[in-house]
Coordinates of C-alpha atoms in Angstrom, one line a residue:
X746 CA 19.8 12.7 17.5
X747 CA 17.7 10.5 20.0
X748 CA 14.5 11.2 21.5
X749 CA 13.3 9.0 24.2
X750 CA 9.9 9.0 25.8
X751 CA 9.9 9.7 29.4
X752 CA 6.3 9.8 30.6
X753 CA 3.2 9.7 28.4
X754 CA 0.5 11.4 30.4
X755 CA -3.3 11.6 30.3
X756 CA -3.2 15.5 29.4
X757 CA -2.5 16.8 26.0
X758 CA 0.9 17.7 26.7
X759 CA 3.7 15.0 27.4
X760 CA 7.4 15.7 28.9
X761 CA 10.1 14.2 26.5
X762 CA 13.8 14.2 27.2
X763 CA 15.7 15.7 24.0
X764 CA 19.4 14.8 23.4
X765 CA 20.5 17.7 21.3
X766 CA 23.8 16.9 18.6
X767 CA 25.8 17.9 22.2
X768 CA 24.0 15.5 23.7
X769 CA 22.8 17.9 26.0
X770 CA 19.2 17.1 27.6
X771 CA 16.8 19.6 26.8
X772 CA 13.6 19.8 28.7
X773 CA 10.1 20.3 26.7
X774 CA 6.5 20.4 27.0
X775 CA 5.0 18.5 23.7
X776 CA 2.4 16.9 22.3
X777 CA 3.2 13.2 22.0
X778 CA 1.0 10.9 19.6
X779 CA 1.8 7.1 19.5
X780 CA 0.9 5.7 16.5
X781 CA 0.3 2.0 16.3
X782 CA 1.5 0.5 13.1
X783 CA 1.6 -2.5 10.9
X784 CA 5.3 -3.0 11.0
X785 CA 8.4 -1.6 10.4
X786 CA 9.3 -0.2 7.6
X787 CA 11.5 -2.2 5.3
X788 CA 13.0 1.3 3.8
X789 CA 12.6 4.8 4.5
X790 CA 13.6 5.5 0.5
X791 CA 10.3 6.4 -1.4
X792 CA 11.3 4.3 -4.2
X793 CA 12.2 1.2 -2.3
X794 CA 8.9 1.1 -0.6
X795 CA 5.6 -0.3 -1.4
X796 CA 3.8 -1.7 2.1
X797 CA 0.9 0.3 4.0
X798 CA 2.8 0.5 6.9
X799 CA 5.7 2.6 4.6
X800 CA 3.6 4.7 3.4
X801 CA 1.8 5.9 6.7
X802 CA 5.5 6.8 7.5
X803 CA 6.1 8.7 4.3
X804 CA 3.0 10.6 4.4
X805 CA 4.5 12.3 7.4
X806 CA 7.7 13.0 6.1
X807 CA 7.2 13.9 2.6
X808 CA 4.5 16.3 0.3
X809 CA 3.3 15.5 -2.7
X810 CA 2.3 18.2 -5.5
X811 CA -0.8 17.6 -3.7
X812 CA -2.1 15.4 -1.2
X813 CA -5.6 13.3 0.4
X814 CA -7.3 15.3 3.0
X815 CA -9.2 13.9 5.8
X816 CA -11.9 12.7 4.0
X817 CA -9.0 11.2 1.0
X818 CA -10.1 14.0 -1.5
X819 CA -7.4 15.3 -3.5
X820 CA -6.6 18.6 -2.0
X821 CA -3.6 21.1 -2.9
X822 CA 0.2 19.8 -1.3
X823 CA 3.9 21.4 -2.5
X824 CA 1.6 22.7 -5.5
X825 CA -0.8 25.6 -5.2
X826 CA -2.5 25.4 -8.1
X827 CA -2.4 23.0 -11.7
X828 CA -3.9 23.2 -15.2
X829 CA -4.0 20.6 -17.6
X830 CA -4.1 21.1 -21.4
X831 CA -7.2 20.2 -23.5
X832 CA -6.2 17.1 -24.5
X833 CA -5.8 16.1 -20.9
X834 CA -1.5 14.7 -21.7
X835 CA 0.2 17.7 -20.4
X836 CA -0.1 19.1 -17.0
X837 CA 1.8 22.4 -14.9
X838 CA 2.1 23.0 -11.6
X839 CA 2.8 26.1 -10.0
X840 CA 4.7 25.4 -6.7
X841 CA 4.2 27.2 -3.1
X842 CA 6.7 30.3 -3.0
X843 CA 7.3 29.2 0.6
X844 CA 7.3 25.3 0.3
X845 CA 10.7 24.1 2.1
X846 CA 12.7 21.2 3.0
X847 CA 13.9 20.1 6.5
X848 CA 16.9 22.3 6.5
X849 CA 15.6 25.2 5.4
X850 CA 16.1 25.1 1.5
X851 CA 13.2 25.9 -1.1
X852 CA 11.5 23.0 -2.6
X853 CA 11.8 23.8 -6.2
X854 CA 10.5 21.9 -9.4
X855 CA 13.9 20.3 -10.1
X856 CA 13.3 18.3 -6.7
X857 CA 10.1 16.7 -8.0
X858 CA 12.2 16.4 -12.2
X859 CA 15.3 14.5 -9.8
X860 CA 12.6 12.5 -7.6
X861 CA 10.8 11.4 -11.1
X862 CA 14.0 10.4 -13.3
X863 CA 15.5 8.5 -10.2
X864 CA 12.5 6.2 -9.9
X865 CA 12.7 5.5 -13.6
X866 CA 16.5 4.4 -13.1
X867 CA 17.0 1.1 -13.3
X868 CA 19.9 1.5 -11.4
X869 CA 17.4 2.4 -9.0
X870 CA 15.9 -0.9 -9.3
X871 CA 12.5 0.3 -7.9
X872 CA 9.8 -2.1 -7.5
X873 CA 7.1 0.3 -8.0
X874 CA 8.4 2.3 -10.7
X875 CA 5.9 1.3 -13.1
X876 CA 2.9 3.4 -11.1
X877 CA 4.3 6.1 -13.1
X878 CA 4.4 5.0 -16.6
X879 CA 1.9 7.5 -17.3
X880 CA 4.4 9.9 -17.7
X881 CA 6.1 10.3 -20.8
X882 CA 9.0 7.5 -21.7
X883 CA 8.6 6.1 -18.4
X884 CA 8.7 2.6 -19.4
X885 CA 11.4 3.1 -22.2
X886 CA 13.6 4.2 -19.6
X887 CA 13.0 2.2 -17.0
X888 CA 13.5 -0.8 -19.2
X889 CA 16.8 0.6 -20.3
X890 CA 15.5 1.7 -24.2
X891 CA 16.6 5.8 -23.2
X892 CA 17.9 7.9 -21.1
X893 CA 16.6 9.4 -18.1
X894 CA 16.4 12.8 -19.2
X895 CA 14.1 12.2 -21.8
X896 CA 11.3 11.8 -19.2
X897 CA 8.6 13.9 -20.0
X898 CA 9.1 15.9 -16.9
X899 CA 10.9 19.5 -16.5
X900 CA 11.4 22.4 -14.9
X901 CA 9.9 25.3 -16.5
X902 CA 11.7 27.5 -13.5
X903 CA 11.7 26.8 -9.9
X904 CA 8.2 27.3 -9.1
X905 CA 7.1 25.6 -12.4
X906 CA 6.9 21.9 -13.2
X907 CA 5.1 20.6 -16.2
X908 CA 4.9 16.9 -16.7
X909 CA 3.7 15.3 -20.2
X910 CA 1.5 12.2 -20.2
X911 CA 1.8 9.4 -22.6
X912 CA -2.2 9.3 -23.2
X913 CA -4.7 11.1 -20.8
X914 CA -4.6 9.3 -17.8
X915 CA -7.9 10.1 -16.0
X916 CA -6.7 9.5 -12.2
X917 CA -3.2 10.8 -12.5
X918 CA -3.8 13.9 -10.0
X919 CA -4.9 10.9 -7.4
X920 CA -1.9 9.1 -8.4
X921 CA 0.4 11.8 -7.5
X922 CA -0.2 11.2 -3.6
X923 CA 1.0 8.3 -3.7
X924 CA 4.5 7.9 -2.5
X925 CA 6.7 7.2 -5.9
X926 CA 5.7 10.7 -6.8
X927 CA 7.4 12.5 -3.5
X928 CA 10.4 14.9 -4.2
X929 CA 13.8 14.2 -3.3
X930 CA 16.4 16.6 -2.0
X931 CA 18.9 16.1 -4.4
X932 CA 22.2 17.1 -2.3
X933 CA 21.5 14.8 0.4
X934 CA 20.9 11.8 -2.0
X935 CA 24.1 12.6 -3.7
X936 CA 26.0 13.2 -0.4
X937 CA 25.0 9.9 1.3
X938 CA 23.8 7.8 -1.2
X939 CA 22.1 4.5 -0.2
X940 CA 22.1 6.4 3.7
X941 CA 20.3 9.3 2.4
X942 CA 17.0 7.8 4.6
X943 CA 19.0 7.3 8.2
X944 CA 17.8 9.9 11.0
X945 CA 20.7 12.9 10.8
X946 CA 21.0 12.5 6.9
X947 CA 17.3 12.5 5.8
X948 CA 15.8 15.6 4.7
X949 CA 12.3 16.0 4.1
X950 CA 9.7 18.7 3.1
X951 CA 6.6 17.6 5.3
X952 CA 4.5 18.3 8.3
X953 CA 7.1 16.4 10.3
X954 CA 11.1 15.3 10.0
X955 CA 12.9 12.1 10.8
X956 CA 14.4 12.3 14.6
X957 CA 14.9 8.2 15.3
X958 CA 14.6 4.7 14.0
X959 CA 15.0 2.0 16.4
X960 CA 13.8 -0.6 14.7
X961 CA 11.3 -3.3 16.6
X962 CA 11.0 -0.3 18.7
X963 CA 9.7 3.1 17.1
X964 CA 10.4 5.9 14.6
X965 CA 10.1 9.0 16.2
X966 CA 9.0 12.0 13.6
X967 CA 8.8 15.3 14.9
X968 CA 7.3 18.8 13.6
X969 CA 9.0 20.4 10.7
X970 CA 9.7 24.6 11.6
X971 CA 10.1 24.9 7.9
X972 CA 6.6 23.3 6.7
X973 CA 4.6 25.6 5.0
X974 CA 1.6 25.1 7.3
X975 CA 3.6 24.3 9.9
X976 CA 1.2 26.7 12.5
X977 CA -1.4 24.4 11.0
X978 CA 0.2 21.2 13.1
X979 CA -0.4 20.8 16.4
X980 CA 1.3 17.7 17.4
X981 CA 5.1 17.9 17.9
X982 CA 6.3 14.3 17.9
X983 CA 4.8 11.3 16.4
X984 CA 6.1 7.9 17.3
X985 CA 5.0 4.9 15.1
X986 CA 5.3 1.6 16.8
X987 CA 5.7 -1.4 15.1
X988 CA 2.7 -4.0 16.1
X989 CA 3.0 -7.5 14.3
X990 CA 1.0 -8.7 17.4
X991 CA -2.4 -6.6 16.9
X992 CA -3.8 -7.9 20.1
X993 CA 0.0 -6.4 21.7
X994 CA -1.3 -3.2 20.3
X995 CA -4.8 -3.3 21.7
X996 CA -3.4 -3.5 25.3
X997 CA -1.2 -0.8 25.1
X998 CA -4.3 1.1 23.8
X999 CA -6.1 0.4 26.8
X1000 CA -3.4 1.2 29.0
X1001 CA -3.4 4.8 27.7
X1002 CA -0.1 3.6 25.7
X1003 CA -0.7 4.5 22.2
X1004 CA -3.6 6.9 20.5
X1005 CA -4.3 4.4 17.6
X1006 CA -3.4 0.9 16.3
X1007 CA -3.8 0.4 12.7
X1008 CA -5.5 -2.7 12.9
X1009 CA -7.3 -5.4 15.1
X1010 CA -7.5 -8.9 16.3
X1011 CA -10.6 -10.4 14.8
X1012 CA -11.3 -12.7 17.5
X1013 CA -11.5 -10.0 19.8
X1014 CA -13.3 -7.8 17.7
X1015 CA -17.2 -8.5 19.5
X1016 CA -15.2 -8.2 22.8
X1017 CA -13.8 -4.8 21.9
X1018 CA -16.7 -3.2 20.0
X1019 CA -18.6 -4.0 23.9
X1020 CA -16.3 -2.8 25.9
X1021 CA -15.1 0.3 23.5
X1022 CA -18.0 1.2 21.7
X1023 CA -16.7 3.6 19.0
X1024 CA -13.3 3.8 19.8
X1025 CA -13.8 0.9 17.1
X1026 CA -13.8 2.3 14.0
X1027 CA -14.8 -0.5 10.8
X1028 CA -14.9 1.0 7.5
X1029 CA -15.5 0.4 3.8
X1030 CA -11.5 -0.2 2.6
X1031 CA -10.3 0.1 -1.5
X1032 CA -8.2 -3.1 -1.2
X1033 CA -7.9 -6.7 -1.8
X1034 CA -6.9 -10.0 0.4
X1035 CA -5.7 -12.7 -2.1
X1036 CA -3.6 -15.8 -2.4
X1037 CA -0.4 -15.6 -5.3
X1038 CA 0.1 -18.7 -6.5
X1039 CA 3.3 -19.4 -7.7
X1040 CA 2.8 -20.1 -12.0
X1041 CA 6.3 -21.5 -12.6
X1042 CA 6.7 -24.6 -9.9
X1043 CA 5.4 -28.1 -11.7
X1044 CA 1.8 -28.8 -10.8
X1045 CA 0.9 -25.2 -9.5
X1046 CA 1.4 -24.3 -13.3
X1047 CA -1.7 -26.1 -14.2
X1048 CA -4.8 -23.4 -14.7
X1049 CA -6.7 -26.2 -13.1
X1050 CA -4.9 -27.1 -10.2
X1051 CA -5.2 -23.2 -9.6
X1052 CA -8.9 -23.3 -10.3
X1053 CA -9.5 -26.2 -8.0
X1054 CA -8.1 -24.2 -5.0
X1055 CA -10.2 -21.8 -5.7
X1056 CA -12.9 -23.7 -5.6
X1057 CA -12.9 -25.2 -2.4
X1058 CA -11.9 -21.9 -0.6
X1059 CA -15.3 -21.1 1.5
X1060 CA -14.7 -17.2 1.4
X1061 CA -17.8 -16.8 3.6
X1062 CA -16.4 -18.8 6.7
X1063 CA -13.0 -17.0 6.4
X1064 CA -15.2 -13.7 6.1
X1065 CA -17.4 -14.5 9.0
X1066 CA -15.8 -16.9 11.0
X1067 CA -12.2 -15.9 10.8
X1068 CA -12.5 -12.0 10.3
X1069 CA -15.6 -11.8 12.6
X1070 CA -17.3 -10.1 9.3
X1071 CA -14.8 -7.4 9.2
X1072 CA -13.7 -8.5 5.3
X1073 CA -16.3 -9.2 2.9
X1074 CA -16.0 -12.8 0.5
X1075 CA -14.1 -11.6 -2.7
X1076 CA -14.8 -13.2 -6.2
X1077 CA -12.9 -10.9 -7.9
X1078 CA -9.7 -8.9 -8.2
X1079 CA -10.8 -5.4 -8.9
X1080 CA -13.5 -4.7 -5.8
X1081 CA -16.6 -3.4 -6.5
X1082 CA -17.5 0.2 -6.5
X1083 CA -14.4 1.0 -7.9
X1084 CA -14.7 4.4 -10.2
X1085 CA -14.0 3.8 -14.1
X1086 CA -15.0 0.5 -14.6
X1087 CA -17.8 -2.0 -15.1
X1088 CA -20.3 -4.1 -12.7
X1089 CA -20.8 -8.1 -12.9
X1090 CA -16.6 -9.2 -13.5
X1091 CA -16.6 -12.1 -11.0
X1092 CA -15.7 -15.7 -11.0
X1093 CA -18.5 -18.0 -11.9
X1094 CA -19.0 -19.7 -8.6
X1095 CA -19.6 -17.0 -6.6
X1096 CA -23.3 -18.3 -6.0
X1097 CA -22.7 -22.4 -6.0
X1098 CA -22.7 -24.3 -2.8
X1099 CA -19.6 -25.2 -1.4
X1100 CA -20.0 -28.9 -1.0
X1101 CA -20.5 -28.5 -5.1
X1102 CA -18.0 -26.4 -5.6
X1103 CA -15.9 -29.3 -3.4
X1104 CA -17.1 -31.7 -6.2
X1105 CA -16.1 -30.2 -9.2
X1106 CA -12.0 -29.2 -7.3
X1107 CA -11.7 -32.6 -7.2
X1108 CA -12.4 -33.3 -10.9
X1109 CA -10.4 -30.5 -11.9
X1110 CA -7.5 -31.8 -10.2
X1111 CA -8.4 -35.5 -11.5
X1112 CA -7.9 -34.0 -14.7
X1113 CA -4.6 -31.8 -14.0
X1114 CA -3.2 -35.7 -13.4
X1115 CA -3.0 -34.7 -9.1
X1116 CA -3.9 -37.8 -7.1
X1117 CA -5.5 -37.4 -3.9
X1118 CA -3.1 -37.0 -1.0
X1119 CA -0.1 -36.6 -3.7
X1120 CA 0.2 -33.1 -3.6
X1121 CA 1.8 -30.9 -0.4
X1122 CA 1.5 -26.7 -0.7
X1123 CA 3.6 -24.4 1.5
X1124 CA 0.9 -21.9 2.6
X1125 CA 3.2 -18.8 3.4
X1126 CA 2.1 -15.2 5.3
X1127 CA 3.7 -12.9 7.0
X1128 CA 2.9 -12.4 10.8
X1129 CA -0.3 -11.4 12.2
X1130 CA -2.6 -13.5 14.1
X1131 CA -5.7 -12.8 11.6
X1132 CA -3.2 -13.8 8.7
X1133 CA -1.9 -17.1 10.6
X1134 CA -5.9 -17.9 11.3
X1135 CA -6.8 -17.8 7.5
X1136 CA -3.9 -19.8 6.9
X1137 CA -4.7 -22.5 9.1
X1138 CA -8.1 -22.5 8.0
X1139 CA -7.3 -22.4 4.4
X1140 CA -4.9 -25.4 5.1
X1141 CA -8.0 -27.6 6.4
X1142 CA -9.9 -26.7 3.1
X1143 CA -7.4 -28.1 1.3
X1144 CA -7.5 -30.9 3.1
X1145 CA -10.8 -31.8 1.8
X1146 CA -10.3 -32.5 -2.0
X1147 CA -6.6 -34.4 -0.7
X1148 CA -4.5 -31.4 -0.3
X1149 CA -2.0 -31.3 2.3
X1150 CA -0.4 -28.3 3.6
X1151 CA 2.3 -26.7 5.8
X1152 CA 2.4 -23.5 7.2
X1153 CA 5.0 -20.9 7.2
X1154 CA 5.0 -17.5 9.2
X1155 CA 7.7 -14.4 8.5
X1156 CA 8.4 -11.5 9.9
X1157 CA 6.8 -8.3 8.3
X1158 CA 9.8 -6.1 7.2
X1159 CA 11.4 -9.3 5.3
X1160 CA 8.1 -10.8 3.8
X1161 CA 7.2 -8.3 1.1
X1162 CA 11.2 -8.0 -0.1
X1163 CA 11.0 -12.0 -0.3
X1164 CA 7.8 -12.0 -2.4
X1165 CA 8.8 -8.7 -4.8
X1166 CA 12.3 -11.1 -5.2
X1167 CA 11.0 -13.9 -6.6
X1168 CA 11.3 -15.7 -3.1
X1169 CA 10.4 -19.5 -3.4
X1170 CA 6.7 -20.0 -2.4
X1171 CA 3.8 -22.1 -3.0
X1172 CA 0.9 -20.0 -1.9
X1173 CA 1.5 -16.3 -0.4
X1174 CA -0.8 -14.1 1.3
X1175 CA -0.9 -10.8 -0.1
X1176 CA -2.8 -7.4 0.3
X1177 CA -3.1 -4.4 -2.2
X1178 CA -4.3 -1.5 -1.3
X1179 CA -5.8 0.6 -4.1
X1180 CA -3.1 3.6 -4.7
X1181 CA -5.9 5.3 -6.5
X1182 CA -9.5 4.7 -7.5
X1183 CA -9.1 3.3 -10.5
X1184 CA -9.5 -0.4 -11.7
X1185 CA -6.1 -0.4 -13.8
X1186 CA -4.1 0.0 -9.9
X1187 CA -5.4 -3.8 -9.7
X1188 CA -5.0 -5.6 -13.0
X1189 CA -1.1 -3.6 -13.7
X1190 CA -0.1 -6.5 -10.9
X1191 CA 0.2 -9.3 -13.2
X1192 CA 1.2 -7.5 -16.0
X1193 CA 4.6 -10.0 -17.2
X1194 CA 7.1 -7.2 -17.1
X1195 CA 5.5 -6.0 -13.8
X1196 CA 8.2 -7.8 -11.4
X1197 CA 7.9 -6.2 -8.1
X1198 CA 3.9 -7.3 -7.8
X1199 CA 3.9 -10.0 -10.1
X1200 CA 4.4 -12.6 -7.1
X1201 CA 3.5 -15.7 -9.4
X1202 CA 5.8 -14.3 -12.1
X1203 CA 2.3 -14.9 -14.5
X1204 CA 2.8 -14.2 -17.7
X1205 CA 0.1 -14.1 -20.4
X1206 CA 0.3 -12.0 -24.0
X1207 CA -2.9 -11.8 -24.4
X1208 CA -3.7 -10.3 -20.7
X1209 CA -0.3 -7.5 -21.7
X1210 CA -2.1 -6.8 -25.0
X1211 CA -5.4 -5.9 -23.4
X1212 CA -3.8 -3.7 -20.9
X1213 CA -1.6 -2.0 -23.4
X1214 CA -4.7 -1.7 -25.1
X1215 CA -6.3 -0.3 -22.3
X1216 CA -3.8 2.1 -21.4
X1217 CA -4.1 4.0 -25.4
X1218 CA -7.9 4.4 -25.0
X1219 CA -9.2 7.7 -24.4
X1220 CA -12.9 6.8 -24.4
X1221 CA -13.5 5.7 -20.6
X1222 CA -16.2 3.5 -21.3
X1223 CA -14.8 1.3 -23.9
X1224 CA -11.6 1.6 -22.1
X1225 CA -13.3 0.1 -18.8
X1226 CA -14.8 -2.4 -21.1
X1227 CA -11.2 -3.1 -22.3
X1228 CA -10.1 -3.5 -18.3
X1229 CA -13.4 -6.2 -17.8
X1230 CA -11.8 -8.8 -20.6
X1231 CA -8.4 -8.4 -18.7
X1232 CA -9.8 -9.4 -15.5
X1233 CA -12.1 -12.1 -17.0
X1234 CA -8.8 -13.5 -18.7
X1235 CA -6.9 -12.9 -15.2
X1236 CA -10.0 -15.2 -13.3
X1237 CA -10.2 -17.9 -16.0
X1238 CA -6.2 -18.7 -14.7
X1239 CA -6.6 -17.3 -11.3
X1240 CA -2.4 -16.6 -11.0
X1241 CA -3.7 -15.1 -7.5
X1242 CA -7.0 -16.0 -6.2
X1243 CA -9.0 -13.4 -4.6
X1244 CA -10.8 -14.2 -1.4
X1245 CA -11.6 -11.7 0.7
X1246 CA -12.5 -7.1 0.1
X1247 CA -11.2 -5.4 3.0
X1248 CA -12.3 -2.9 5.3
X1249 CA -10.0 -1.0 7.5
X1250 CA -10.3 -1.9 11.5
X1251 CA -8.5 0.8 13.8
X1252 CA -8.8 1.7 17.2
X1253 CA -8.8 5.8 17.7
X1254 CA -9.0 6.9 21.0
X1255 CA -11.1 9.9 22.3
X1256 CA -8.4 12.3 22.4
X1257 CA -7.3 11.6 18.9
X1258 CA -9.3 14.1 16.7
X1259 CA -9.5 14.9 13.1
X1260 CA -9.4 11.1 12.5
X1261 CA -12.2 10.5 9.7
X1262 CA -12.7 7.3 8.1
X1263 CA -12.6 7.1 4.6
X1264 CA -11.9 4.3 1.6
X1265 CA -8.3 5.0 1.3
X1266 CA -7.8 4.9 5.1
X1267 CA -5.4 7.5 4.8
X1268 CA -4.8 9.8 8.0
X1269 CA -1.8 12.1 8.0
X1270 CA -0.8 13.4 11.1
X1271 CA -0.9 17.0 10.6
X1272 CA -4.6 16.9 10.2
X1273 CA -4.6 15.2 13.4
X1274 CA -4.7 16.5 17.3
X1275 CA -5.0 15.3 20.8
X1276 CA -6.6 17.1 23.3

């Protein structure tokens, strides 16, 4: 079923053209948002995701047993109410008597037990599946040691789900909005397999349902009758538009286009801020900008040669100069603030000039055996102007202790696949968002079994043993003490070098309300109106 846009106009109320399954046009006065976002998706399949950009989709289409609010607080979703057992490993949910899917069917705890042991599959081969080795033989299965059954979720009856914990896992409620942990309707999986996800076949249980993918064009989501709070929901179709080109994005704002783009143009950034004041939104952002450096390649497996990069990277320019001070220098993996954890984890030169800092590269790589002008790096990101900028300008500080570089640009939907594959590479950009506000949703990455983050394909037994370690301790303070020698460890090699905290950068427009900043930047439609 297609839905195209005919006219997008200045009131609250926009006239669509519906194509019906008779293909019969169906005139319609709705509410019409245009959501600017990153990129396509690469996959509309919960467990084959794991960009931003996905998961803004997702949000949409799916609930959670609960869910973030406007303000990210963990509020209530397909679950009405939870209790978890005094030693914090065993938790039951009672579901919504009138939580339903798409097509009309109750969600029932079965959906979430089928959603759970599909992830775990490896048949499923599911990049991410790991988020959720919390939950009972979760690993074991997902390595292929048992069965899926024996995951330590069930359905007490259809309103009642208890899932069992290997340890007490202090942010697994917050974990559970994130998109591994969505329900699945099990008939449509099993009718269509692989095309369970394409618009006609998907069926979903949130605020809104899949209508259209056009991809390099739009999805177009539109209000689900069956949503438990669908009276609650006051926009009737959401179209997310893909924008690689942020500044592409910024002119169709302007124009009266789109409600909201998802991010900015730096270099624009003082221009906008004059000319649209708060429509601007900056805010404090749980995430990380960093470099994977590829462990296994000759040369590049040298600590030093790592450490030497490092080095001469001048995070304050790139912060500054490049980002127009909308990312903050980074010295470490985990950012600061984060809850459970501990203050001071950094890399050692945080404070040291740069022209020093330039000085001491250069003995490292004298040391590592790397001649001056004898080593070439591939310096590899996926599209964005901001991203080709601190590519460029990473490329001349390499130049400086006699590294040369080329540059290499991809498209969005492919890069992320091509890293989480083992893709050849040199240096990557990457981005991780914090799933949850807890330091261990940072250091998992370069865990050695963890293959779908674990861009450099590092592998240390003493970094596993400290998060296994980690992940048996019940005491929070030791256990965040625990985390701190795993990232020390994790910055001595620098596999990935941090350089840059983010914020989110977003243009909202006037009409758009319910839109509150907050550290997740999280912002599901059906919290949202335009007037």
């Amino acid at each position: 079923m297609i839905k195209t846009v005919l006219k997008a106009s200045a009131l609250s109320a926009a006239l669509v053209l519906s194509l019906g399954a008779a293909g019969v046009p169906a005139f319609a006065q709705e509410i019409v948002y245009n959501r600017g976002n990153d990129t396509d998706p690469a996959s509309l399949d919960q467990h084959k995701t794991s960009t931003i950009a996905e998961a803004h989709v997702l949000r949409d289409l799916y609930e959670g047993l609960v869910v973030y609010d406007t303000a990210a607080t963990v509020i209530p979703g397909v679950a009405e109410s939870w209790e978890i057992s005094e030693d914090g490993t065993v938790y039951t949910f009672r579901l919504r008597e009138n939580a339903r899917w798409s097509n009309g069917d109750p969600v029932v705890a079965e959906d979430f037990v089928f959603a759970l042991r599909r992830i775990q599959d490896p048949a499923t081969a599911a990049g991410y599946a790991n988020i959720l080795y919390p939950i009972l033989n979760a690993a074991a299965i997902n390595r292929g040691e048992m069965d899926k059954e024996e995951l330590g979720a069930r359905a007490v009856d259809e309103r009642t789900l208890e899932i069992t914990l290997e340890a007490p896992t202090p942010y697994f409620l917050e974990l559970l909005t994130h998109q591994t942990a969505l329900p699945l309707h099990r008939p449509s999986v099993e009718a269509h397999g692989d095309a369970f996800t394409r618009p006609g076949n998907l069926v979903s249980n949130g605020a809104f349902m899949l209508q259209a993918f056009v991809p390099n064009d739009r999805i177009t989501l539109v209000a689900n009758p069956h949503f438990h709070a669908a009276d609650e929901v006051s926009i009737d179709v959401v179209n997310y538009i893909p924008f690689e080109d942020r500044a592409a994005c910024v002119r169709r704002f302007e124009a009266g286009e789109v409600q909201s783009c998802s991010d900015l143009p730096t270099e624009q950034l003082a221009d906008l801020r004059g000319r649209l004041g708060d429509q601007v939104r900056i805010a404090p952002y749980l995430g990380i900008y960093y470099l994977p450096v590829k462990t296994t390649k000759p040369v590049l497996s040298d600590p030093r040669v790592r450490r030497a990069i490092s080095l001469v990277i001048d995070r304050e320019f790139l912060a500054e100069e490049i980002w127009s001070g909308t990312m903050i220098p980074a010295y470490s993996l985990v950012p600061p603030g984060i809850a459970n954890y501990v203050d001071g984890v950094q890399l050692p030169y945080a404070d040291e000039d740069i022209l020093d800092r330039e000085d001491r590269a250069r003995e490292l790589l004298a040391e590592a055996g790397v001649a001056e002008g004898s080593l070439t790096v591939d310096l590899r990101y996926n599209t964005s102007e901001n991203n080709r900028n601190t590519m460029t300008a990473l490329g001349e500080m390499l130049r400086s202790i006699g590294i040369n570089s080329t540059l290499t640009e991809m498209e969005g939907a492919t890069y992320f696949p091509f890293l989480r594959a083992d893709g050849d590479f040199d240096i990557a950009r990457a981005g991780w968002i914090g799933d949850y506000n807890d330091p261990q949703n940072f250091l998992f990455l370069y865990e050695s079994d963890n293959l779908g983050f674990n861009y450099p394909r590092w592998a240390n037994e003493d970094y596993d043993a400290l998060m296994a370690q980690a992940a048996q301790e019940t005491d929070l303070d030791a256990r965040a003490e625990i985390l701190a020698d795993a990232e020390r460890l994790f910055l001595e090699h620098v596999p990935a070098i941090p350089i840059l905290y983010y914020t989110s950068r977003s243009l909202v427009s006037p009409r758009l309300q319910g839109w509150e900043d907050n550290i997740m930047n999280v912002h599901g439609t059906r919290f949202l109106s335009l007037n």
